Amino acid sequence: MITVITPAVSARLATVDALKAELGIDGGASDQALGDLIDQVSSAVAGWCRRSFGAETVRQTEWLRSAQGEIILARAAEQSMPLTIVSVAVDGSALTVDDYILEGGMLLRLCNGRPVLWRAGKVDAVYTAGYNLPEDGSPNLPAAVQRACLDLCVARWTGKGQDPNLRSRQIDGVGEDTWFDPDKRQVTEGMPDQTAAALRPYQRWIIA
């Protein structure tokens, strides 16, 4: 069971200032609209990746019915997710940092520096997982994720009011429009192929 103790400060994967720089916009007249766009795109990216990116502190509670070798931390299972252990308790008794170790997303029990089995009972692991986003202090969000968000925002902003299947428009004399074949648009699970490729390393896989 996962309980969020401290939620992410922000969900935005890019800042308004960064998007304005991409679009060449000065002044603050469009700040609200740009912020709303970033929120929409950030939500779409997080949904496509099946994960939240902002750092959160959570408590993971495991009821062990029998002894076992390791505890898999749910948030650590998300690829490339930074994680810091805050505390670990067994049946309400706090462990010291010498009593456990985190290896590859698995929490191991230690005794005299050697791995041992977790005994049956209740284990509470409190940890912080996720990135500091661009609007947070000391941001460490992968550049590829921020770049993907900005590219999608620019595409939506510059394409406002246009048919998404419109490929090009020539305004010479009579004019000429060319169109994408909807069945041949280069998209992956609803995301443009180039963006999908950039985000793929950060997509969490669900195993049924």
mmCIF file of C-alpha atoms in Angstrom:
data_model
loop_
_atom_site.group_PDB
_atom_site.id
_atom_site.type_symbol
_atom_site.label_atom_id
_atom_site.label_comp_id
_atom_site.label_asym_id
_atom_site.label_seq_id
_atom_site.Cartn_x
_atom_site.Cartn_y
_atom_site.Cartn_z
ATOM 1 C CA MET A 1 0.000 0.000 0.000
ATOM 2 C CA ILE A 2 1.317 3.442 -0.975
ATOM 3 C CA THR A 3 0.394 6.563 1.005
ATOM 4 C CA VAL A 4 1.545 9.961 -0.263
ATOM 5 C CA ILE A 5 2.964 11.957 2.640
ATOM 6 C CA THR A 6 4.300 14.976 0.747
ATOM 7 C CA PRO A 7 2.860 15.440 -2.762
ATOM 8 C CA ALA A 8 4.824 16.878 -5.656
ATOM 9 C CA VAL A 9 5.076 20.668 -5.572
ATOM 10 C CA SER A 10 4.330 20.940 -9.292
ATOM 11 C CA ALA A 11 3.470 18.710 -12.249
ATOM 12 C CA ARG A 12 4.752 21.054 -14.977
ATOM 13 C CA LEU A 13 7.501 19.561 -17.114
ATOM 14 C CA ALA A 14 8.550 22.956 -18.500
ATOM 15 C CA THR A 15 8.351 26.586 -17.431
ATOM 16 C CA VAL A 16 6.371 29.372 -19.036
ATOM 17 C CA ASP A 17 9.596 31.326 -19.587
ATOM 18 C CA ALA A 18 11.167 28.397 -21.442
ATOM 19 C CA LEU A 19 8.121 28.051 -23.687
ATOM 20 C CA LYS A 20 8.037 31.798 -24.364
ATOM 21 C CA ALA A 21 11.679 31.622 -25.423
ATOM 22 C CA GLU A 22 10.845 28.775 -27.816
ATOM 23 C CA LEU A 23 7.967 30.762 -29.315
ATOM 24 C CA GLY A 24 9.747 34.130 -29.319
ATOM 25 C CA ILE A 25 7.041 35.705 -27.146
ATOM 26 C CA ASP A 26 7.774 38.784 -25.031
ATOM 27 C CA GLY A 27 5.621 40.230 -22.270
ATOM 28 C CA GLY A 28 3.168 38.467 -20.007
ATOM 29 C CA ALA A 29 -0.098 38.754 -21.925
ATOM 30 C CA SER A 30 -0.058 35.067 -22.876
ATOM 31 C CA ASP A 31 1.356 33.683 -19.632
ATOM 32 C CA GLN A 32 -1.939 32.231 -18.393
ATOM 33 C CA ALA A 33 -2.710 30.524 -21.696
ATOM 34 C CA LEU A 34 0.835 29.188 -21.981
ATOM 35 C CA GLY A 35 0.724 27.889 -18.424
ATOM 36 C CA ASP A 36 -2.563 26.111 -19.107
ATOM 37 C CA LEU A 37 -1.035 24.569 -22.228
ATOM 38 C CA ILE A 38 1.993 23.332 -20.288
ATOM 39 C CA ASP A 39 -0.349 21.786 -17.707
ATOM 40 C CA GLN A 40 -2.289 19.960 -20.434
ATOM 41 C CA VAL A 41 0.810 18.692 -22.212
ATOM 42 C CA SER A 42 2.546 17.713 -18.958
ATOM 43 C CA SER A 43 -0.511 15.671 -18.016
ATOM 44 C CA ALA A 44 -0.518 14.021 -21.447
ATOM 45 C CA VAL A 45 3.186 13.153 -21.201
ATOM 46 C CA ALA A 46 2.793 11.746 -17.680
ATOM 47 C CA GLY A 47 -0.203 9.707 -18.827
ATOM 48 C CA TRP A 48 1.664 8.353 -21.845
ATOM 49 C CA CYS A 49 4.629 7.417 -19.658
ATOM 50 C CA ARG A 50 2.262 5.928 -17.033
ATOM 51 C CA ARG A 51 4.057 7.710 -14.220
ATOM 52 C CA SER A 52 4.292 10.971 -12.327
ATOM 53 C CA PHE A 53 7.611 12.802 -12.571
ATOM 54 C CA GLY A 54 7.550 15.213 -9.625
ATOM 55 C CA ALA A 55 9.306 14.193 -6.405
ATOM 56 C CA GLU A 56 6.952 12.902 -3.719
ATOM 57 C CA THR A 57 7.539 11.447 -0.287
ATOM 58 C CA VAL A 58 5.521 8.283 0.221
ATOM 59 C CA ARG A 59 5.052 5.532 2.770
ATOM 60 C CA GLN A 60 4.985 2.009 1.384
ATOM 61 C CA THR A 61 3.483 -0.509 3.775
ATOM 62 C CA GLU A 62 4.070 -4.217 3.263
ATOM 63 C CA TRP A 63 2.427 -6.949 5.318
ATOM 64 C CA LEU A 64 4.725 -9.940 5.048
ATOM 65 C CA ARG A 65 2.970 -13.244 5.720
ATOM 66 C CA SER A 66 6.234 -15.137 5.691
ATOM 67 C CA ALA A 67 9.949 -14.415 5.602
ATOM 68 C CA GLN A 68 11.280 -13.122 2.289
ATOM 69 C CA GLY A 69 14.556 -11.935 0.850
ATOM 70 C CA GLU A 70 13.687 -8.488 -0.456
ATOM 71 C CA ILE A 71 10.975 -5.841 -0.663
ATOM 72 C CA ILE A 72 10.417 -4.217 -4.048
ATOM 73 C CA LEU A 73 9.805 -0.485 -3.684
ATOM 74 C CA ALA A 74 6.995 0.430 -6.080
ATOM 75 C CA ARG A 75 8.279 3.866 -7.036
ATOM 76 C CA ALA A 76 11.818 2.569 -7.540
ATOM 77 C CA ALA A 77 10.460 0.156 -10.127
ATOM 78 C CA GLU A 78 9.785 3.135 -12.394
ATOM 79 C CA GLN A 79 12.739 3.487 -14.752
ATOM 80 C CA SER A 80 15.367 6.116 -13.957
ATOM 81 C CA MET A 81 13.435 7.331 -10.912
ATOM 82 C CA PRO A 82 15.711 8.949 -8.283
ATOM 83 C CA LEU A 83 14.915 7.578 -4.826
ATOM 84 C CA THR A 84 16.086 8.361 -1.299
ATOM 85 C CA ILE A 85 15.155 6.295 1.753
ATOM 86 C CA VAL A 86 13.870 8.404 4.655
ATOM 87 C CA SER A 87 13.141 5.668 7.188
ATOM 88 C CA VAL A 88 12.306 1.992 7.556
ATOM 89 C CA ALA A 89 10.380 0.427 10.432
ATOM 90 C CA VAL A 90 9.493 -3.179 11.260
ATOM 91 C CA ASP A 91 6.369 -3.686 13.366
ATOM 92 C CA GLY A 92 6.669 -0.059 14.452
ATOM 93 C CA SER A 93 10.334 -0.236 15.489
ATOM 94 C CA ALA A 94 12.655 2.009 13.481
ATOM 95 C CA LEU A 95 15.692 0.475 11.820
ATOM 96 C CA THR A 96 19.059 2.195 11.539
ATOM 97 C CA VAL A 97 20.760 2.836 8.202
ATOM 98 C CA ASP A 98 22.979 -0.181 8.941
ATOM 99 C CA ASP A 99 19.942 -2.469 9.048
ATOM 100 C CA TYR A 100 18.972 -2.212 5.381
ATOM 101 C CA ILE A 101 20.300 -1.360 1.934
ATOM 102 C CA LEU A 102 18.676 -0.358 -1.350
ATOM 103 C CA GLU A 103 19.865 -2.275 -4.400
ATOM 104 C CA GLY A 104 18.254 -1.848 -7.803
ATOM 105 C CA GLY A 105 14.870 -0.876 -6.408
ATOM 106 C CA MET A 106 14.885 -3.706 -3.855
ATOM 107 C CA LEU A 107 15.112 -3.091 -0.115
ATOM 108 C CA LEU A 108 17.308 -5.706 1.563
ATOM 109 C CA ARG A 109 17.479 -6.454 5.278
ATOM 110 C CA LEU A 110 20.966 -6.492 6.796
ATOM 111 C CA CYS A 111 22.426 -8.005 9.925
ATOM 112 C CA ASN A 112 26.081 -7.311 10.699
ATOM 113 C CA GLY A 113 26.471 -6.072 7.140
ATOM 114 C CA ARG A 114 25.096 -9.246 5.541
ATOM 115 C CA PRO A 115 21.738 -9.722 3.777
ATOM 116 C CA VAL A 116 19.185 -11.700 5.795
ATOM 117 C CA LEU A 117 15.486 -12.443 5.357
ATOM 118 C CA TRP A 118 12.805 -9.959 6.306
ATOM 119 C CA ARG A 119 10.745 -11.694 8.959
ATOM 120 C CA ALA A 120 6.967 -11.905 8.747
ATOM 121 C CA GLY A 121 5.243 -8.754 9.939
ATOM 122 C CA LYS A 122 4.589 -5.145 8.976
ATOM 123 C CA VAL A 123 7.287 -3.151 7.181
ATOM 124 C CA ASP A 124 6.906 0.597 6.616
ATOM 125 C CA ALA A 125 9.357 2.206 4.194
ATOM 126 C CA VAL A 126 9.243 5.987 3.823
ATOM 127 C CA TYR A 127 11.090 7.351 0.816
ATOM 128 C CA THR A 128 11.225 10.240 -1.623
ATOM 129 C CA ALA A 129 10.979 9.328 -5.288
ATOM 130 C CA GLY A 130 10.871 11.475 -8.403
ATOM 131 C CA TYR A 131 12.507 14.499 -9.968
ATOM 132 C CA ASN A 132 12.716 18.149 -9.001
ATOM 133 C CA LEU A 133 10.772 19.703 -11.864
ATOM 134 C CA PRO A 134 11.745 22.892 -13.751
ATOM 135 C CA GLU A 135 9.650 25.102 -11.448
ATOM 136 C CA ASP A 136 11.166 23.500 -8.320
ATOM 137 C CA GLY A 137 14.472 24.331 -6.707
ATOM 138 C CA SER A 138 17.527 22.544 -8.143
ATOM 139 C CA PRO A 139 15.632 20.887 -11.019
ATOM 140 C CA ASN A 140 16.974 17.551 -12.251
ATOM 141 C CA LEU A 141 14.272 16.462 -14.703
ATOM 142 C CA PRO A 142 15.913 14.697 -17.675
ATOM 143 C CA ALA A 143 16.447 17.126 -20.547
ATOM 144 C CA ALA A 144 14.734 14.729 -22.966
ATOM 145 C CA VAL A 145 11.479 14.901 -21.002
ATOM 146 C CA GLN A 146 11.500 18.697 -20.824
ATOM 147 C CA ARG A 147 12.381 18.868 -24.535
ATOM 148 C CA ALA A 148 9.469 16.589 -25.404
ATOM 149 C CA CYS A 149 7.072 18.753 -23.396
ATOM 150 C CA LEU A 150 8.298 21.950 -25.050
ATOM 151 C CA ASP A 151 8.113 20.460 -28.550
ATOM 152 C CA LEU A 152 4.527 19.330 -28.006
ATOM 153 C CA CYS A 153 3.581 22.724 -26.557
ATOM 154 C CA VAL A 154 5.108 24.561 -29.526
ATOM 155 C CA ALA A 155 3.313 22.275 -31.977
ATOM 156 C CA ARG A 156 -0.051 22.822 -30.281
ATOM 157 C CA TRP A 157 0.421 26.580 -29.921
ATOM 158 C CA THR A 158 1.498 27.160 -33.512
ATOM 159 C CA GLY A 159 -1.118 24.759 -34.834
ATOM 160 C CA LYS A 160 -4.105 26.341 -33.074
ATOM 161 C CA GLY A 161 -7.139 26.417 -35.340
ATOM 162 C CA GLN A 162 -5.592 24.146 -37.967
ATOM 163 C CA ASP A 163 -6.778 20.730 -39.066
ATOM 164 C CA PRO A 164 -4.291 18.225 -37.533
ATOM 165 C CA ASN A 165 -4.229 16.371 -40.874
ATOM 166 C CA LEU A 166 -3.088 19.500 -42.762
ATOM 167 C CA ARG A 167 0.466 18.844 -43.916
ATOM 168 C CA SER A 168 1.332 22.052 -45.767
ATOM 169 C CA ARG A 169 -0.307 25.133 -47.280
ATOM 170 C CA GLN A 170 0.926 27.185 -50.214
ATOM 171 C CA ILE A 171 -0.502 30.718 -50.625
ATOM 172 C CA ASP A 172 0.601 31.634 -54.124
ATOM 173 C CA GLY A 173 -2.184 32.615 -56.463
ATOM 174 C CA VAL A 174 -4.936 30.075 -56.026
ATOM 175 C CA GLY A 175 -3.166 28.256 -53.179
ATOM 176 C CA GLU A 176 -2.678 24.582 -52.538
ATOM 177 C CA ASP A 177 -3.158 22.438 -49.465
ATOM 178 C CA THR A 178 -1.650 18.999 -48.905
ATOM 179 C CA TRP A 179 -2.903 16.558 -46.303
ATOM 180 C CA PHE A 180 -1.620 13.707 -44.229
ATOM 181 C CA ASP A 181 -3.250 10.341 -44.726
ATOM 182 C CA PRO A 182 -4.783 9.779 -41.238
ATOM 183 C CA ASP A 183 -3.895 6.084 -41.515
ATOM 184 C CA LYS A 184 -0.230 6.893 -42.170
ATOM 185 C CA ARG A 185 0.403 9.576 -39.564
ATOM 186 C CA GLN A 186 3.616 8.805 -37.694
ATOM 187 C CA VAL A 187 2.318 8.327 -34.171
ATOM 188 C CA THR A 188 2.997 5.783 -31.439
ATOM 189 C CA GLU A 189 0.189 5.183 -28.946
ATOM 190 C CA GLY A 190 -1.149 8.654 -29.754
ATOM 191 C CA MET A 191 2.248 10.368 -29.439
ATOM 192 C CA PRO A 192 4.290 11.667 -32.421
ATOM 193 C CA ASP A 193 6.975 9.104 -33.257
ATOM 194 C CA GLN A 194 9.931 11.415 -32.574
ATOM 195 C CA THR A 195 8.525 12.415 -29.187
ATOM 196 C CA ALA A 196 7.620 8.825 -28.347
ATOM 197 C CA ALA A 197 11.191 7.730 -29.055
ATOM 198 C CA ALA A 198 12.536 10.410 -26.704
ATOM 199 C CA LEU A 199 10.104 9.466 -23.941
ATOM 200 C CA ARG A 200 10.337 5.689 -24.303
ATOM 201 C CA PRO A 201 13.170 5.303 -21.730
ATOM 202 C CA TYR A 202 10.901 6.966 -19.147
ATOM 203 C CA GLN A 203 7.748 4.967 -19.903
ATOM 204 C CA ARG A 204 6.718 2.632 -17.097
ATOM 205 C CA TRP A 205 5.723 -0.810 -18.274
ATOM 206 C CA ILE A 206 2.680 -2.493 -16.790
ATOM 207 C CA ILE A 207 2.943 -6.265 -16.526
ATOM 208 C CA ALA A 208 -0.459 -7.901 -16.227
#
